[in-house]
Every structure is written in C-alpha cells, then in structure tokens.
CSV table of C-alpha atoms in Angstrom, one decimal:
chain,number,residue,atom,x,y,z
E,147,UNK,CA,-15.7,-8.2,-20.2
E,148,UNK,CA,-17.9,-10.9,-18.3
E,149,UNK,CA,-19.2,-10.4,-14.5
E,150,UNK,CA,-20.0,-13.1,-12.3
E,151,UNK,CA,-23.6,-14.1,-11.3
E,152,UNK,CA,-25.1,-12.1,-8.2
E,153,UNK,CA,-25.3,-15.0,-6.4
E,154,UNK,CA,-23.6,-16.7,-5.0
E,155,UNK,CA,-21.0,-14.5,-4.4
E,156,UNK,CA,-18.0,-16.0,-5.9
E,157,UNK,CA,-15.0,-17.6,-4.1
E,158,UNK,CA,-12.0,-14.9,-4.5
E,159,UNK,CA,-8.5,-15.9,-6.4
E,160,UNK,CA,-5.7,-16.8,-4.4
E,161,UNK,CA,-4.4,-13.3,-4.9
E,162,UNK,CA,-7.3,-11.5,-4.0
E,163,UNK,CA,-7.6,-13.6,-0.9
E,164,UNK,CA,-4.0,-12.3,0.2
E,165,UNK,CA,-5.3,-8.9,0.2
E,166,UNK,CA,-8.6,-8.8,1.4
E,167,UNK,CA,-11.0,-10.8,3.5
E,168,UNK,CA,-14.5,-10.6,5.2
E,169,UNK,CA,-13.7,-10.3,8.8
E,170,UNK,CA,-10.4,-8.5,10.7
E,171,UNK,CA,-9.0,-10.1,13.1
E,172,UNK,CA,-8.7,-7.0,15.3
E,173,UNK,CA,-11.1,-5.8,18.3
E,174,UNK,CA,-14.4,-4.3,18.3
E,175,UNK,CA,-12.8,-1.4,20.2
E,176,UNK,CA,-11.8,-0.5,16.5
E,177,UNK,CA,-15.4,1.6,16.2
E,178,UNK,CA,-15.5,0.4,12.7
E,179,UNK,CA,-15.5,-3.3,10.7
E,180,UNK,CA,-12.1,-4.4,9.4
E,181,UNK,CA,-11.3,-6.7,6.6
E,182,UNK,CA,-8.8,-9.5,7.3
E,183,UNK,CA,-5.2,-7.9,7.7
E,184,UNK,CA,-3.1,-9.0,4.9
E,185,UNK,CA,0.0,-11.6,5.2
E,186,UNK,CA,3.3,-9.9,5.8
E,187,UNK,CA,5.3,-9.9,2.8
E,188,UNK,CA,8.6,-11.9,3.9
E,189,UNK,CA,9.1,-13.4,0.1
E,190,UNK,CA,10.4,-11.7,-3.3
E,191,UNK,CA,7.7,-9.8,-5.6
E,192,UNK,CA,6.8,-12.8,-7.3
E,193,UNK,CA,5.3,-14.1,-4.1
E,194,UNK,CA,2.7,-11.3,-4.0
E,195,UNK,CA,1.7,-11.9,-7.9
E,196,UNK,CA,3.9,-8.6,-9.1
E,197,UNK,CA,6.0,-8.8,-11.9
E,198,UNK,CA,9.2,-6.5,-11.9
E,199,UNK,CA,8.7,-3.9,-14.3
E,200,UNK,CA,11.7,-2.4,-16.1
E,201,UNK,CA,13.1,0.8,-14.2
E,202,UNK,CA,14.5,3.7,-16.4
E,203,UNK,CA,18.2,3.9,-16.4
E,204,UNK,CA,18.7,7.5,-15.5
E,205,UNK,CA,16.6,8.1,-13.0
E,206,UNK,CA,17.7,5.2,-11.0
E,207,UNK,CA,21.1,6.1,-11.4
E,208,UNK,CA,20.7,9.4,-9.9
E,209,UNK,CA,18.1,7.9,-7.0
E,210,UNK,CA,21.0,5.2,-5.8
E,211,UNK,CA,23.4,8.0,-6.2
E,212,UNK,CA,21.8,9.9,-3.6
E,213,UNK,CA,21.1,7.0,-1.2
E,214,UNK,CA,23.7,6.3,1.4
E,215,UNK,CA,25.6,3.5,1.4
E,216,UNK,CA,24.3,0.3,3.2
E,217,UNK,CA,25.7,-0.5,6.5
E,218,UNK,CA,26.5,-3.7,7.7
E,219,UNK,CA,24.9,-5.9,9.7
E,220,UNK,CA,27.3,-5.7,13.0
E,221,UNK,CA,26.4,-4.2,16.2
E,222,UNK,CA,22.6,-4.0,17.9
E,223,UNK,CA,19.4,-4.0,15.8
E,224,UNK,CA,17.2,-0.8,17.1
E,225,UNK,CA,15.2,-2.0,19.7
E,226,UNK,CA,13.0,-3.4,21.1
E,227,UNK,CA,12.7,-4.8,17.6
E,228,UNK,CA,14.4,-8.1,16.1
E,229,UNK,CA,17.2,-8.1,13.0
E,230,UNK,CA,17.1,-11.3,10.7
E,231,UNK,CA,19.2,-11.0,7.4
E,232,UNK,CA,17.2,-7.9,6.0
E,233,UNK,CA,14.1,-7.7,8.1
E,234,UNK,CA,13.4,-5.5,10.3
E,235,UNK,CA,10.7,-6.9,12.6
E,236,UNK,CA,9.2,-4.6,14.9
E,237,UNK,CA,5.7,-6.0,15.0
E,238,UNK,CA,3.5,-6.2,18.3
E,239,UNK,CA,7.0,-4.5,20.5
E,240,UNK,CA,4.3,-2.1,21.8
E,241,UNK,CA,5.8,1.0,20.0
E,242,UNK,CA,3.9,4.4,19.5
E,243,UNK,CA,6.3,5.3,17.1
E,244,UNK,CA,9.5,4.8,14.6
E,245,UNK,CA,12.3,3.7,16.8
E,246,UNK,CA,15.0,6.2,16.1
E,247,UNK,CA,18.5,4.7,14.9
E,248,UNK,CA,22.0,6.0,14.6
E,249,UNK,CA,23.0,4.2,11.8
E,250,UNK,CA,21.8,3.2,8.3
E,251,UNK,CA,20.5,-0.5,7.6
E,252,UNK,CA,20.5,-2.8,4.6
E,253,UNK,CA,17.4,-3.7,5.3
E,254,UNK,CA,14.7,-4.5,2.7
E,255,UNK,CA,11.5,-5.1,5.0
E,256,UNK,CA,10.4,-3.2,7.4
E,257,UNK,CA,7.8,-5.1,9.6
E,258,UNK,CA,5.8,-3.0,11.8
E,259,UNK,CA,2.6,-4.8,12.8
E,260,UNK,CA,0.2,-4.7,15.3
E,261,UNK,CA,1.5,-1.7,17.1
E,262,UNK,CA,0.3,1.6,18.4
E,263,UNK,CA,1.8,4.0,15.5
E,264,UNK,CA,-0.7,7.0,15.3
E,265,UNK,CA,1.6,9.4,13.4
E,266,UNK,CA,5.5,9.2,11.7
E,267,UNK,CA,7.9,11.9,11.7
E,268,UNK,CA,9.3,13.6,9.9
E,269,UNK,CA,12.7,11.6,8.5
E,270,UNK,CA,11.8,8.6,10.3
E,271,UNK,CA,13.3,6.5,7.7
E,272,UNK,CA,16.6,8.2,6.9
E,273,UNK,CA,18.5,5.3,7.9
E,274,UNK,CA,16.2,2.6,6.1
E,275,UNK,CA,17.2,3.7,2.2
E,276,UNK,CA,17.4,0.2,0.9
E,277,UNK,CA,13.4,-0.7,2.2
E,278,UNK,CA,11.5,-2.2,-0.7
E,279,UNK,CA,8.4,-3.2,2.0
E,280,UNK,CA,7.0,-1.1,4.6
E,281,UNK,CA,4.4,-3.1,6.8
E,282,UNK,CA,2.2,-1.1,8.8
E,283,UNK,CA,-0.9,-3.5,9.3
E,284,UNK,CA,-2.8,-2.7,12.4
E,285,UNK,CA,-1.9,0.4,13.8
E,286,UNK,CA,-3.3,3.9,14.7
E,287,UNK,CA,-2.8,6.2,11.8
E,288,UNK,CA,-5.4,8.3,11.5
E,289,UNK,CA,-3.5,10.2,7.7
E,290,UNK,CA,-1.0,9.5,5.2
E,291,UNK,CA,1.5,12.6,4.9
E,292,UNK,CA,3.9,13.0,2.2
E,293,UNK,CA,6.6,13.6,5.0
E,294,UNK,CA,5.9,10.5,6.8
E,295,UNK,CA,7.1,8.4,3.8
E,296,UNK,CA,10.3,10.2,2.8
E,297,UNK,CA,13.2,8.4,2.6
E,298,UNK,CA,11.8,5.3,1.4
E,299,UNK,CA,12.9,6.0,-2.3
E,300,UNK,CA,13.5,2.6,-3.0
E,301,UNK,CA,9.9,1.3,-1.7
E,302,UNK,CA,7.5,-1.5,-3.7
E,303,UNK,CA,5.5,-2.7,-1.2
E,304,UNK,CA,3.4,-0.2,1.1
E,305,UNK,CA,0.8,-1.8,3.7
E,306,UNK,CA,-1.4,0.7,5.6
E,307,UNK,CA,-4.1,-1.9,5.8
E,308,UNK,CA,-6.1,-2.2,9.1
E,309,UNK,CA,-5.6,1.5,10.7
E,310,UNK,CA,-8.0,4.5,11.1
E,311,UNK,CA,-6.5,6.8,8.3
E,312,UNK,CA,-9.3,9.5,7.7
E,313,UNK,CA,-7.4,11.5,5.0
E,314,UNK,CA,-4.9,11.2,2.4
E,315,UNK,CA,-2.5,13.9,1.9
E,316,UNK,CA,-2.3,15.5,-1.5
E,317,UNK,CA,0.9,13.8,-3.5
E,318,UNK,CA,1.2,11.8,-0.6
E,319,UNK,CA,3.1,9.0,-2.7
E,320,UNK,CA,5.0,11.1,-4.9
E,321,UNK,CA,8.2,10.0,-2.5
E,322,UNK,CA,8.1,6.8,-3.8
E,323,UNK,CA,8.5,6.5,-7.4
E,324,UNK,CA,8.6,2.6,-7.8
E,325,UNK,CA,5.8,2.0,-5.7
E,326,UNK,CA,4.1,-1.5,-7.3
E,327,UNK,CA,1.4,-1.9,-4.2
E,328,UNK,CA,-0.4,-0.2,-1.9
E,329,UNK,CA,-3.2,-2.0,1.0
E,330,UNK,CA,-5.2,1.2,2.2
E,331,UNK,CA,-7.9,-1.9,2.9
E,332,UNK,CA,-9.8,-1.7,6.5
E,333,UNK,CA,-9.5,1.9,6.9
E,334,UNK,CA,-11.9,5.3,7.3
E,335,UNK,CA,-11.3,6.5,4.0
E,336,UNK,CA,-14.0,8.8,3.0
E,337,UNK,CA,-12.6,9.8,-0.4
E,338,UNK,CA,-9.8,10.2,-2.8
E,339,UNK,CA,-9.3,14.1,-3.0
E,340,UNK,CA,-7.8,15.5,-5.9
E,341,UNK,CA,-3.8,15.3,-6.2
E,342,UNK,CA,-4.3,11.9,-3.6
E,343,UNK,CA,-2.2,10.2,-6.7
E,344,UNK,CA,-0.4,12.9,-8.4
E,345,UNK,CA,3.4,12.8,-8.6
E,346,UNK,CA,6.5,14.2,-10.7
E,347,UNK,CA,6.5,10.4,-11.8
E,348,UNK,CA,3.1,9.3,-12.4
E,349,UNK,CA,2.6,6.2,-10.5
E,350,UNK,CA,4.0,4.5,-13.1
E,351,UNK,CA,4.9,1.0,-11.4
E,352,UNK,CA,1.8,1.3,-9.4
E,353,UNK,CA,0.0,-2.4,-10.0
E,354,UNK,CA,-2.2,-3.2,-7.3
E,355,UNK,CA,-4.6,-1.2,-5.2
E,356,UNK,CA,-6.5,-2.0,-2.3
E,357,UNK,CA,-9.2,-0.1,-0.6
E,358,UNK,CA,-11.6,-2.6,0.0
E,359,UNK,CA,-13.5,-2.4,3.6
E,360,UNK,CA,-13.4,2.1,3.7
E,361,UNK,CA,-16.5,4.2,3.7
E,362,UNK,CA,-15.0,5.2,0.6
E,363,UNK,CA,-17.8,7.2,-1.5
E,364,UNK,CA,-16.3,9.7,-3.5
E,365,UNK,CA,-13.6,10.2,-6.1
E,366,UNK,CA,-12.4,13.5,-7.0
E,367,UNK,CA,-8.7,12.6,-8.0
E,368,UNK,CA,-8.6,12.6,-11.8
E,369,UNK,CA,-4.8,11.1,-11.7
E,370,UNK,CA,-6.8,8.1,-9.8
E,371,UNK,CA,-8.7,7.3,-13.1
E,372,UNK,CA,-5.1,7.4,-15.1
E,373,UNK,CA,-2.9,5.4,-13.4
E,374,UNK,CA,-0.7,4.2,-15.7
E,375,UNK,CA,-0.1,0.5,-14.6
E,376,UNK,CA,-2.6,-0.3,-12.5
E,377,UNK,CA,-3.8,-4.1,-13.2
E,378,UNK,CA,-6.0,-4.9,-10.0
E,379,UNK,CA,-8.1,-2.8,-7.8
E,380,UNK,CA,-9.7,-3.8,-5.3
E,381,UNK,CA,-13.3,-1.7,-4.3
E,382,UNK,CA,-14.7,-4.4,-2.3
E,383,UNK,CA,-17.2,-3.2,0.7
E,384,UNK,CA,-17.0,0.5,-0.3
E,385,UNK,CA,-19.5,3.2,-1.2
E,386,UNK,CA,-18.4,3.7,-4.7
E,387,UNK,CA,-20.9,4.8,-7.3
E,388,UNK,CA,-22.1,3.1,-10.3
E,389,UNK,CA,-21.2,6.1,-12.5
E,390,UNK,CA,-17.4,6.0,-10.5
E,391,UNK,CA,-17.0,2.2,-11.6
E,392,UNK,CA,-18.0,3.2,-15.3
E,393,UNK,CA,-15.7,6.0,-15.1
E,394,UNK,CA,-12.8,3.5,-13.9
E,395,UNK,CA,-14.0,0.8,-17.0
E,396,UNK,CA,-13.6,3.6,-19.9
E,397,UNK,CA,-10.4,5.5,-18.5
E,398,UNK,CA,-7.9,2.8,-16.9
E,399,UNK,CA,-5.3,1.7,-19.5
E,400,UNK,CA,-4.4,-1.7,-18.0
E,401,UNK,CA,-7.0,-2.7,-15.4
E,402,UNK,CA,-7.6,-6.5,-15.3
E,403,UNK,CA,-9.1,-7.3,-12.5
E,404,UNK,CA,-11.5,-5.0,-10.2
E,405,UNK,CA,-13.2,-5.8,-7.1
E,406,UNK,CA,-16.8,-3.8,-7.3
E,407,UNK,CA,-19.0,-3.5,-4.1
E,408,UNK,CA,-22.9,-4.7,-4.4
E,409,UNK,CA,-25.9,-5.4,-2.5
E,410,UNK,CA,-23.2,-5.8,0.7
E,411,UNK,CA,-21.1,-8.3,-1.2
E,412,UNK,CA,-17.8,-8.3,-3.2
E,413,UNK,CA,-18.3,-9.2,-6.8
E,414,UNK,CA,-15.5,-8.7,-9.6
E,415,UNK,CA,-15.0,-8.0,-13.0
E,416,UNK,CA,-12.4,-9.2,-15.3
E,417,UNK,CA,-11.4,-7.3,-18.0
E,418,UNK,CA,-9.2,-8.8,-21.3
C-alpha cells in the first residue's frame, strides 16, 4: 500500500476524472457545492473501466423469465423525450417526473439529465425492463427509495450524481441485483445508515462507488464495509473519519483504489 505526497495534490486517473471533479457545473441556487456531473454513459461497460463479471445461470434465468418481452421500436417514443436505437434521452425536456408509457421498450439507457425529478413513483419503470443505465445527473431528489428503482432488474449503471438526496432508504438497491456502479457524488448525504447496502444478493457485482462531494460523516452500515466486489471508492471532499478509512482498509476484500478526503483535498490510496 503507498499514498501519494500531501502536496501537491495529485492529478486524478482518467477514470477517476470521469466520475468526479472539483467544481459542478450547476447554479449556486443549489445551497450546496457540487462536484463536476459525470459524462453520460452512451458506450458499452468497457468504456466506464468495468469489466463484465460472470452472472449465475439460475438466477438470471428466472430474472429474464419474469421480464416482459421487448417491444419494438415502431410507433412514438414517450415524450417530450427523443428515441435513438436504445436510448432513451429525456435530458433537460423540463420534466418533474417519469414520463408515463403504454408500452414496453428495448431500451438499454435511460438518459434523464438536467431535469426537475424530485421524487419517482412507484412502477415508473415497468415498461423499461431491459435498462442497463439509468442517468439521473442533476435533478431534485431529495431520497433514494427502494420503490423508486423497481423494475430495473437488469440495471449496471446507476447515476444519482448532482441532486439533493438527504437519505438513503434501507435495502434501497436490493432491486437491482447486477448493479456494477453507483454516482451518489455531489449530494447531501449525511450518512450511510445501517441496511443502506443490504440485499437478498449482496451487492455482489457492485465495482465502483462514488460519494465524493457529500457531507457524508458517518458510517453505520456494516454491509458497506463488506461489499463483495467493490474495487474503487471514491470518498473525495467528505467528512469521513480516520478510524472509518482504517475500518474500510482491514475489511474490504477487493478495494484497489480509494479516494480519501484531507486537509480540503482529494488524495488516494492504492491498494495491491
């Protein structure tokens, strides 16, 4: 294990800069200071640095067995948002909410930047079963809800980057069993309450997490400090403890690379 120099701070890796950065492009009216929003995902996983782990046979045998079938691409896409090949792109269409749909998509990116979104409902994504991303960058959640990511069975890629999310809900993720990524970065976050990261399948594919730029302080989930996967986290401009990041160096399995907040900068630790 080495650790850079205190100063300077060093210049991030390509892939940490895709994830995190020193100022949001966003208003003030935001009340609080926002990290760069991400890039939208349009490319396959290997764009973002994630490597396709192998998926048990049974279980996704009986998760595409309960999906719908895909529909095809004829008639209108839900508006006011744009259809091209298997994006959806919704971003900046001025919406306060999921456009509602009477028909399923093959769609496997859901695009919903730069909107006004404060909460989802229930079911909102019944007709979206084939999503792999879900891009909600700069929007006005103020929680993350177990109901409001149902349906998305099929999800990788989650991006709740650059909102005003105060809480997350106890097994909040568990609807999403191959989740690889999440970007909680440029949020309100507190802390990580206990059962934030428990689920009936353990996070397993879970490889990157970002919570950079959060008032993020305290830890309490013990599932968070056992994630299964997890190769890069990303603690940048947070609150987090000394005795948290110790924690995090003698529990997690696979951790590589972890972004650790000091004296107001981002410093990192690499881990072989």
């Amino acid at each position: 294990m080495a650790e850079t120099p205190e100063a300077p701070d060093p210049a991030p890796s390509r892939e940490a800069r895709g994830h995190s950065g020193e100022a949001c492009a966003r208003p003030q009216a935001c009340g609080h200071p926002l990290p760069r929003c991400p890039a939208t995902p349009r490319r396959a996983c290997s764009a973002m640095g994630l490597s396709r782990p192998g998926r048990p046979l049974l279980l996704l045998a009986l998760l595409m067995a309960a999906a719908p079938k895909p529909g095809r691409h004829g008639g209108s896409c839900p508006l006011p948002c744009r259809c091209r090949r298997r994006l959806l792109d919704c971003s900046h269409a001025a919406l306060g909410g999921v456009p509602s749909t009477a028909r399923r998509w093959a769609l496997s990116i859901l695009d919903f930047t730069g909107n006004s979104i404060s909460s989802i409902e229930k079911q909102a994504w019944r007709e979206y079963p084939w999503a792999e991303y879900l891009v909600l960058q700069d929007n006005d959640l103020r929680a993350v809800k177990r109901r409001s990511l149902e349906g998305l069975v099929l999800l990788e890629h989650l991006d709740l980057s650059c909102n005003k999310i105060l809480s997350i809900e106890e097994h909040a993720f568990e609807p999403l069993p191959f989740l690889q990524l999440i970007n909680l970065g440029g949020n309100l976050i507190t802390q990580i309450q206990n059962g934030t990261f428990q689920a009936w399948h353990g996070m397993q594919f879970l490889q990157k997490l970002i919570l950079s730029h959060n008032p993020l302080s305290v830890i309490t989930d013990t599932s968070f400090f056992k994630l299964p996967s997890v190769k890069y986290l990303d603690l940048g401009a947070t609150q987090v403890t000394q005795q948290t990041l110790l924690m995090l160096l003698l529990r997690t399995v696979r951790l590589e690379t972890l972004w650790t907040p000091r004296r107001g900068l981002r410093s990192w630790v690499f881990l072989q």
